[in-house]
Amino acid sequence: GENVEQHPSTLSVQEGDSAVIKCTYSDSASNYFPWYKQELGKRPQLIIDIRSNVGEKKDQRIAVTLNKTAKHFSLHITETQPEDSAVYFCAARTNAGKSTFGDGTTLTVKP
Amino acid sequence: GAVVSQHPSRVICKSGTSVKIECRSLDFQATTMFWYRQFPKQSLMLMATSNEGSKATYEQGVEKDKFLINHASLTLSTLTVTSAHPEDSSFYICSARRQVTTEAFFGQGTRLTVV
């Protein structure tokens, strides 16, 4: 089955700095890669996603890059703000539709 | 937007009793719903995939007789934790999607505490 590894497990940055979270996947059939933000006790919220026919996608301060050959994708958050503090999960999904999640990254943005 | 509602958000039950959790897609028809379990500070672990009108597909290690899943309509799936024990205490989250190629949306989760 699919295996998704996510790094780092914790990340602390100063407000205004950039944050990068990386994920690797094992199943070359995976073709959809969403990123979720989860605040304590709440549901995961989709913040950005990318499909395998695209190499990069940007939405304001958030961007995702995908390297299909290397089987890795990354989340980039620029100009971080304290409200960006949360747990971020990456996921990889095949056409069968089942998503495999990374273990999560706890991001802390210090004011 | 796509709204998925999960109920109840919190439940406390006695050991040995059963608890039913509902997951509803409010503004779309969900051909597939997923049930996850999340322990504190851990990732979402898929328990089962349910397609409307058919039996759920359980992940390895998940007891189908303990975690009963029903997906009787395109807008409702239920998870029943039978004969609950303290080790079943966890955060249970559902997600729903229209089609294989579309994104899935999460319910708000249910915090189950078995005492």
PDB file of C-alpha atoms in Angstrom:
ATOM      1  CA  GLY A   1       0.000   0.000   0.000  1.00  0.00           C
ATOM      2  CA  GLU A   2       0.880   3.666  -0.032  1.00  0.00           C
ATOM      3  CA  ASN A   3       3.342   5.025   2.505  1.00  0.00           C
ATOM      4  CA  VAL A   4       3.578   8.757   3.156  1.00  0.00           C
ATOM      5  CA  GLU A   5       6.401  10.234   5.199  1.00  0.00           C
ATOM      6  CA  GLN A   6       6.246  13.808   6.444  1.00  0.00           C
ATOM      7  CA  HIS A   7       9.038  15.984   7.834  1.00  0.00           C
ATOM      8  CA  PRO A   8       9.665  17.713  10.096  1.00  0.00           C
ATOM      9  CA  SER A   9       7.350  16.597  12.894  1.00  0.00           C
ATOM     10  CA  THR A  10       7.668  19.990  14.579  1.00  0.00           C
ATOM     11  CA  LEU A  11       8.622  23.343  13.130  1.00  0.00           C
ATOM     12  CA  SER A  12       9.032  26.644  14.913  1.00  0.00           C
ATOM     13  CA  VAL A  13       9.517  29.902  13.000  1.00  0.00           C
ATOM     14  CA  GLN A  14       9.439  33.602  13.711  1.00  0.00           C
ATOM     15  CA  GLU A  15       6.512  35.607  12.451  1.00  0.00           C
ATOM     16  CA  GLY A  16       7.226  36.759   8.927  1.00  0.00           C
ATOM     17  CA  ASP A  17       9.589  33.914   8.116  1.00  0.00           C
ATOM     18  CA  SER A  18       8.816  31.111   5.678  1.00  0.00           C
ATOM     19  CA  ALA A  19       7.920  27.543   6.614  1.00  0.00           C
ATOM     20  CA  VAL A  20       8.472  24.465   4.482  1.00  0.00           C
ATOM     21  CA  ILE A  21       7.046  21.014   5.125  1.00  0.00           C
ATOM     22  CA  LYS A  22       8.026  18.051   2.983  1.00  0.00           C
ATOM     23  CA  CYS A  23       6.336  14.751   2.189  1.00  0.00           C
ATOM     24  CA  THR A  24       7.387  11.706   0.229  1.00  0.00           C
ATOM     25  CA  TYR A  25       5.138   8.970  -1.092  1.00  0.00           C
ATOM     26  CA  SER A  26       5.765   5.472  -2.346  1.00  0.00           C
ATOM     27  CA  ASP A  27       2.927   4.607  -4.749  1.00  0.00           C
ATOM     28  CA  SER A  28       3.580   5.985  -8.225  1.00  0.00           C
ATOM     29  CA  ALA A  29      -0.161   5.612  -8.917  1.00  0.00           C
ATOM     30  CA  SER A  30      -0.945   8.423  -6.468  1.00  0.00           C
ATOM     31  CA  ASN A  31      -2.177  11.400  -8.427  1.00  0.00           C
ATOM     32  CA  TYR A  32      -3.775  13.795  -5.951  1.00  0.00           C
ATOM     33  CA  PHE A  33      -1.945  15.472  -3.087  1.00  0.00           C
ATOM     34  CA  PRO A  34      -3.919  17.625  -0.631  1.00  0.00           C
ATOM     35  CA  TRP A  35      -2.630  19.530   2.368  1.00  0.00           C
ATOM     36  CA  TYR A  36      -4.751  19.993   5.468  1.00  0.00           C
ATOM     37  CA  LYS A  37      -4.532  22.330   8.433  1.00  0.00           C
ATOM     38  CA  GLN A  38      -5.945  21.070  11.712  1.00  0.00           C
ATOM     39  CA  GLU A  39      -6.386  23.180  14.805  1.00  0.00           C
ATOM     40  CA  LEU A  40      -6.686  21.495  18.168  1.00  0.00           C
ATOM     41  CA  GLY A  41      -9.931  19.538  18.505  1.00  0.00           C
ATOM     42  CA  LYS A  42     -11.205  20.611  15.102  1.00  0.00           C
ATOM     43  CA  ARG A  43     -11.628  19.037  11.717  1.00  0.00           C
ATOM     44  CA  PRO A  44      -8.861  19.058   9.118  1.00  0.00           C
ATOM     45  CA  GLN A  45      -9.362  21.874   6.630  1.00  0.00           C
ATOM     46  CA  LEU A  46      -8.123  21.604   3.065  1.00  0.00           C
ATOM     47  CA  ILE A  47      -5.762  24.508   2.412  1.00  0.00           C
ATOM     48  CA  ILE A  48      -4.293  23.613  -0.958  1.00  0.00           C
ATOM     49  CA  ASP A  49      -4.011  20.615  -3.251  1.00  0.00           C
ATOM     50  CA  ILE A  50      -2.146  19.605  -6.359  1.00  0.00           C
ATOM     51  CA  ARG A  51      -2.719  16.987  -9.017  1.00  0.00           C
ATOM     52  CA  SER A  52      -0.033  14.935 -10.678  1.00  0.00           C
ATOM     53  CA  ASN A  53      -0.214  16.800 -13.983  1.00  0.00           C
ATOM     54  CA  VAL A  54       0.906  20.035 -12.302  1.00  0.00           C
ATOM     55  CA  GLY A  55       4.307  20.875 -10.830  1.00  0.00           C
ATOM     56  CA  GLU A  56       3.417  23.860  -8.712  1.00  0.00           C
ATOM     57  CA  LYS A  57       0.366  25.648  -7.394  1.00  0.00           C
ATOM     58  CA  LYS A  58       0.112  28.862  -5.434  1.00  0.00           C
ATOM     59  CA  ASP A  59      -2.654  30.502  -3.438  1.00  0.00           C
ATOM     60  CA  GLN A  60      -1.600  33.790  -1.832  1.00  0.00           C
ATOM     61  CA  ARG A  61       0.917  32.914   0.901  1.00  0.00           C
ATOM     62  CA  ILE A  62       0.646  29.175   0.370  1.00  0.00           C
ATOM     63  CA  ALA A  63       2.265  27.134  -2.385  1.00  0.00           C
ATOM     64  CA  VAL A  64       2.734  23.458  -3.088  1.00  0.00           C
ATOM     65  CA  THR A  65       5.341  21.875  -5.339  1.00  0.00           C
ATOM     66  CA  LEU A  66       5.317  18.342  -6.690  1.00  0.00           C
ATOM     67  CA  ASN A  67       8.193  16.275  -8.065  1.00  0.00           C
ATOM     68  CA  LYS A  68       6.655  13.135  -9.532  1.00  0.00           C
ATOM     69  CA  THR A  69       9.975  11.605 -10.468  1.00  0.00           C
ATOM     70  CA  ALA A  70      11.300  11.851  -6.940  1.00  0.00           C
ATOM     71  CA  LYS A  71       7.874  11.191  -5.433  1.00  0.00           C
ATOM     72  CA  HIS A  72       7.902  14.143  -3.117  1.00  0.00           C
ATOM     73  CA  PHE A  73       5.823  17.241  -2.591  1.00  0.00           C
ATOM     74  CA  SER A  74       6.213  20.236  -0.339  1.00  0.00           C
ATOM     75  CA  LEU A  75       4.121  22.909   1.320  1.00  0.00           C
ATOM     76  CA  HIS A  76       5.524  26.419   1.451  1.00  0.00           C
ATOM     77  CA  ILE A  77       4.051  29.120   3.658  1.00  0.00           C
ATOM     78  CA  THR A  78       5.508  32.604   3.281  1.00  0.00           C
ATOM     79  CA  GLU A  79       5.175  35.588   5.618  1.00  0.00           C
ATOM     80  CA  THR A  80       3.969  33.343   8.414  1.00  0.00           C
ATOM     81  CA  GLN A  81       1.537  34.706  10.987  1.00  0.00           C
ATOM     82  CA  PRO A  82       0.681  33.444  14.487  1.00  0.00           C
ATOM     83  CA  GLU A  83      -2.680  32.200  13.196  1.00  0.00           C
ATOM     84  CA  ASP A  84      -0.825  29.828  10.884  1.00  0.00           C
ATOM     85  CA  SER A  85       0.115  27.841  14.009  1.00  0.00           C
ATOM     86  CA  ALA A  86      -1.554  24.429  13.725  1.00  0.00           C
ATOM     87  CA  VAL A  87      -0.883  20.844  12.713  1.00  0.00           C
ATOM     88  CA  TYR A  88      -0.451  20.333   8.984  1.00  0.00           C
ATOM     89  CA  PHE A  89      -1.034  17.001   7.261  1.00  0.00           C
ATOM     90  CA  CYS A  90      -0.109  15.979   3.757  1.00  0.00           C
ATOM     91  CA  ALA A  91      -1.892  13.152   1.977  1.00  0.00           C
ATOM     92  CA  ALA A  92      -1.528  11.108  -1.189  1.00  0.00           C
ATOM     93  CA  ARG A  93      -4.448   9.593  -3.049  1.00  0.00           C
ATOM     94  CA  THR A  94      -4.747   7.163  -5.921  1.00  0.00           C
ATOM     95  CA  ASN A  95      -7.566   6.800  -8.413  1.00  0.00           C
ATOM     96  CA  ALA A  96      -9.067   4.200  -6.099  1.00  0.00           C
ATOM     97  CA  GLY A  97      -9.766   7.186  -3.901  1.00  0.00           C
ATOM     98  CA  LYS A  98      -8.205   6.140  -0.641  1.00  0.00           C
ATOM     99  CA  SER A  99      -6.007   8.795   0.960  1.00  0.00           C
ATOM    100  CA  THR A 100      -2.956   8.028   3.050  1.00  0.00           C
ATOM    101  CA  PHE A 101      -1.932  10.752   5.473  1.00  0.00           C
ATOM    102  CA  GLY A 102       1.457  11.814   6.724  1.00  0.00           C
ATOM    103  CA  ASP A 103       2.079  11.894  10.452  1.00  0.00           C
ATOM    104  CA  GLY A 104       1.628  15.644  10.655  1.00  0.00           C
ATOM    105  CA  THR A 105       3.796  18.675  11.362  1.00  0.00           C
ATOM    106  CA  THR A 106       3.136  20.929  14.321  1.00  0.00           C
ATOM    107  CA  LEU A 107       3.910  24.444  13.162  1.00  0.00           C
ATOM    108  CA  THR A 108       4.430  27.168  15.752  1.00  0.00           C
ATOM    109  CA  VAL A 109       4.767  30.754  14.599  1.00  0.00           C
ATOM    110  CA  LYS A 110       6.255  32.954  17.298  1.00  0.00           C
ATOM    111  CA  PRO A 111       5.119  36.571  17.340  1.00  0.00           C
TER     112      PRO A 111
ATOM    113  CA  GLY B   1     -19.365  24.780  -0.669  1.00  0.00           C
ATOM    114  CA  ALA B   2     -19.524  21.193   0.488  1.00  0.00           C
ATOM    115  CA  VAL B   3     -20.637  20.756   4.086  1.00  0.00           C
ATOM    116  CA  VAL B   4     -20.240  17.572   6.087  1.00  0.00           C
ATOM    117  CA  SER B   5     -21.915  17.430   9.465  1.00  0.00           C
ATOM    118  CA  GLN B   6     -21.000  14.906  12.116  1.00  0.00           C
ATOM    119  CA  HIS B   7     -23.041  14.240  15.234  1.00  0.00           C
ATOM    120  CA  PRO B   8     -22.555  14.130  18.140  1.00  0.00           C
ATOM    121  CA  SER B   9     -19.444  16.250  18.594  1.00  0.00           C
ATOM    122  CA  ARG B  10     -18.812  14.790  22.038  1.00  0.00           C
ATOM    123  CA  VAL B  11     -20.114  11.685  23.770  1.00  0.00           C
ATOM    124  CA  ILE B  12     -19.337   9.986  27.043  1.00  0.00           C
ATOM    125  CA  CYS B  13     -20.568   6.458  27.503  1.00  0.00           C
ATOM    126  CA  LYS B  14     -20.211   3.640  29.959  1.00  0.00           C
ATOM    127  CA  SER B  15     -18.018   0.675  29.209  1.00  0.00           C
ATOM    128  CA  GLY B  16     -19.995  -2.086  27.494  1.00  0.00           C
ATOM    129  CA  THR B  17     -22.539   0.181  25.830  1.00  0.00           C
ATOM    130  CA  SER B  18     -22.782   1.066  22.137  1.00  0.00           C
ATOM    131  CA  VAL B  19     -22.471   4.489  20.560  1.00  0.00           C
ATOM    132  CA  LYS B  20     -23.684   5.609  17.147  1.00  0.00           C
ATOM    133  CA  ILE B  21     -22.018   8.462  15.261  1.00  0.00           C
ATOM    134  CA  GLU B  22     -23.674  10.039  12.242  1.00  0.00           C
ATOM    135  CA  CYS B  23     -22.009  11.640   9.245  1.00  0.00           C
ATOM    136  CA  ARG B  24     -24.148  13.644   6.849  1.00  0.00           C
ATOM    137  CA  SER B  25     -23.326  15.436   3.631  1.00  0.00           C
ATOM    138  CA  LEU B  26     -25.636  18.436   3.756  1.00  0.00           C
ATOM    139  CA  ASP B  27     -25.426  19.901   0.290  1.00  0.00           C
ATOM    140  CA  PHE B  28     -24.154  17.138  -1.942  1.00  0.00           C
ATOM    141  CA  GLN B  29     -24.570  13.443  -2.517  1.00  0.00           C
ATOM    142  CA  ALA B  30     -21.631  11.480  -1.223  1.00  0.00           C
ATOM    143  CA  THR B  31     -20.941   8.296  -3.129  1.00  0.00           C
ATOM    144  CA  THR B  32     -18.169   7.457  -0.704  1.00  0.00           C
ATOM    145  CA  MET B  33     -17.593   8.204   2.954  1.00  0.00           C
ATOM    146  CA  PHE B  34     -14.498   7.470   4.997  1.00  0.00           C
ATOM    147  CA  TRP B  35     -14.164   6.914   8.716  1.00  0.00           C
ATOM    148  CA  TYR B  36     -10.957   7.830  10.531  1.00  0.00           C
ATOM    149  CA  ARG B  37      -9.683   7.545  14.047  1.00  0.00           C
ATOM    150  CA  GLN B  38      -7.220  10.026  15.465  1.00  0.00           C
ATOM    151  CA  PHE B  39      -5.313   9.645  18.717  1.00  0.00           C
ATOM    152  CA  PRO B  40      -3.920  12.754  20.437  1.00  0.00           C
ATOM    153  CA  LYS B  41      -1.043  14.305  18.505  1.00  0.00           C
ATOM    154  CA  GLN B  42      -1.209  11.595  15.874  1.00  0.00           C
ATOM    155  CA  SER B  43      -2.292  11.333  12.278  1.00  0.00           C
ATOM    156  CA  LEU B  44      -5.620  10.249  10.869  1.00  0.00           C
ATOM    157  CA  MET B  45      -5.839   6.491  10.580  1.00  0.00           C
ATOM    158  CA  LEU B  46      -8.341   5.228   8.046  1.00  0.00           C
ATOM    159  CA  MET B  47     -10.697   2.691   9.567  1.00  0.00           C
ATOM    160  CA  ALA B  48     -13.013   1.941   6.690  1.00  0.00           C
ATOM    161  CA  THR B  49     -14.381   3.117   3.378  1.00  0.00           C
ATOM    162  CA  SER B  50     -18.095   2.958   2.772  1.00  0.00           C
ATOM    163  CA  ASN B  51     -19.898   3.244  -0.523  1.00  0.00           C
ATOM    164  CA  GLU B  52     -23.603   3.876  -0.607  1.00  0.00           C
ATOM    165  CA  GLY B  53     -25.605   0.686  -0.772  1.00  0.00           C
ATOM    166  CA  SER B  54     -22.707  -1.709  -0.294  1.00  0.00           C
ATOM    167  CA  LYS B  55     -20.712  -3.175   2.552  1.00  0.00           C
ATOM    168  CA  ALA B  56     -17.900  -1.130   4.008  1.00  0.00           C
ATOM    169  CA  THR B  57     -14.293  -2.019   3.272  1.00  0.00           C
ATOM    170  CA  TYR B  58     -12.318  -2.181   6.489  1.00  0.00           C
ATOM    171  CA  GLU B  59      -8.619  -1.533   6.855  1.00  0.00           C
ATOM    172  CA  GLN B  60      -6.379  -4.232   8.195  1.00  0.00           C
ATOM    173  CA  GLY B  61      -6.607  -4.532  11.955  1.00  0.00           C
ATOM    174  CA  VAL B  62     -10.016  -2.865  12.273  1.00  0.00           C
ATOM    175  CA  GLU B  63     -12.673  -5.155  13.730  1.00  0.00           C
ATOM    176  CA  LYS B  64     -15.734  -4.995  11.523  1.00  0.00           C
ATOM    177  CA  ASP B  65     -17.946  -6.501  14.203  1.00  0.00           C
ATOM    178  CA  LYS B  66     -16.912  -3.858  16.679  1.00  0.00           C
ATOM    179  CA  PHE B  67     -17.090  -0.856  14.370  1.00  0.00           C
ATOM    180  CA  LEU B  68     -20.316  -1.250  12.416  1.00  0.00           C
ATOM    181  CA  ILE B  69     -20.643   1.021   9.412  1.00  0.00           C
ATOM    182  CA  ASN B  70     -23.827   1.657   7.510  1.00  0.00           C
ATOM    183  CA  HIS B  71     -24.133   3.835   4.410  1.00  0.00           C
ATOM    184  CA  ALA B  72     -27.802   3.508   3.610  1.00  0.00           C
ATOM    185  CA  SER B  73     -28.205   6.711   1.624  1.00  0.00           C
ATOM    186  CA  LEU B  74     -26.135   9.125  -0.426  1.00  0.00           C
ATOM    187  CA  THR B  75     -26.160  11.641   2.400  1.00  0.00           C
ATOM    188  CA  LEU B  76     -25.779   9.557   5.542  1.00  0.00           C
ATOM    189  CA  SER B  77     -23.268   7.110   6.941  1.00  0.00           C
ATOM    190  CA  THR B  78     -23.183   5.864  10.515  1.00  0.00           C
ATOM    191  CA  LEU B  79     -20.451   4.351  12.637  1.00  0.00           C
ATOM    192  CA  THR B  80     -21.536   2.314  15.652  1.00  0.00           C
ATOM    193  CA  VAL B  81     -18.941   1.438  18.250  1.00  0.00           C
ATOM    194  CA  THR B  82     -20.302  -1.686  19.889  1.00  0.00           C
ATOM    195  CA  SER B  83     -19.509  -2.816  23.412  1.00  0.00           C
ATOM    196  CA  ALA B  84     -17.240   0.171  23.883  1.00  0.00           C
ATOM    197  CA  HIS B  85     -14.212  -0.037  26.146  1.00  0.00           C
ATOM    198  CA  PRO B  86     -11.923   2.694  27.482  1.00  0.00           C
ATOM    199  CA  GLU B  87      -9.346   1.905  24.808  1.00  0.00           C
ATOM    200  CA  ASP B  88     -11.926   2.910  22.189  1.00  0.00           C
ATOM    201  CA  SER B  89     -11.796   6.457  23.509  1.00  0.00           C
ATOM    202  CA  SER B  90     -10.586   8.596  20.629  1.00  0.00           C
ATOM    203  CA  PHE B  91     -11.466  11.285  18.102  1.00  0.00           C
ATOM    204  CA  TYR B  92     -13.477   9.822  15.233  1.00  0.00           C
ATOM    205  CA  ILE B  93     -13.774  11.812  11.996  1.00  0.00           C
ATOM    206  CA  CYS B  94     -15.680  11.102   8.820  1.00  0.00           C
ATOM    207  CA  SER B  95     -15.102  12.517   5.383  1.00  0.00           C
ATOM    208  CA  ALA B  96     -17.296  12.449   2.311  1.00  0.00           C
ATOM    209  CA  ARG B  97     -16.808  13.002  -1.386  1.00  0.00           C
ATOM    210  CA  ARG B  98     -18.981  13.113  -4.455  1.00  0.00           C
ATOM    211  CA  GLN B  99     -16.800  11.174  -6.852  1.00  0.00           C
ATOM    212  CA  VAL B 100     -13.433   9.456  -6.980  1.00  0.00           C
ATOM    213  CA  THR B 101     -11.778  12.454  -8.595  1.00  0.00           C
ATOM    214  CA  THR B 102     -13.088  15.119  -6.249  1.00  0.00           C
ATOM    215  CA  GLU B 103     -11.761  16.220  -2.915  1.00  0.00           C
ATOM    216  CA  ALA B 104     -13.181  14.879   0.310  1.00  0.00           C
ATOM    217  CA  PHE B 105     -14.580  17.104   3.052  1.00  0.00           C
ATOM    218  CA  PHE B 106     -14.324  16.322   6.734  1.00  0.00           C
ATOM    219  CA  GLY B 107     -16.973  16.339   9.398  1.00  0.00           C
ATOM    220  CA  GLN B 108     -16.193  18.165  12.621  1.00  0.00           C
ATOM    221  CA  GLY B 109     -15.302  14.977  14.441  1.00  0.00           C
ATOM    222  CA  THR B 110     -16.651  13.160  17.489  1.00  0.00           C
ATOM    223  CA  ARG B 111     -14.750  12.975  20.734  1.00  0.00           C
ATOM    224  CA  LEU B 112     -15.666   9.629  22.303  1.00  0.00           C
ATOM    225  CA  THR B 113     -14.828   8.976  25.932  1.00  0.00           C
ATOM    226  CA  VAL B 114     -15.609   5.571  27.396  1.00  0.00           C
ATOM    227  CA  VAL B 115     -15.651   5.444  31.187  1.00  0.00           C
TER     228      VAL B 115
END
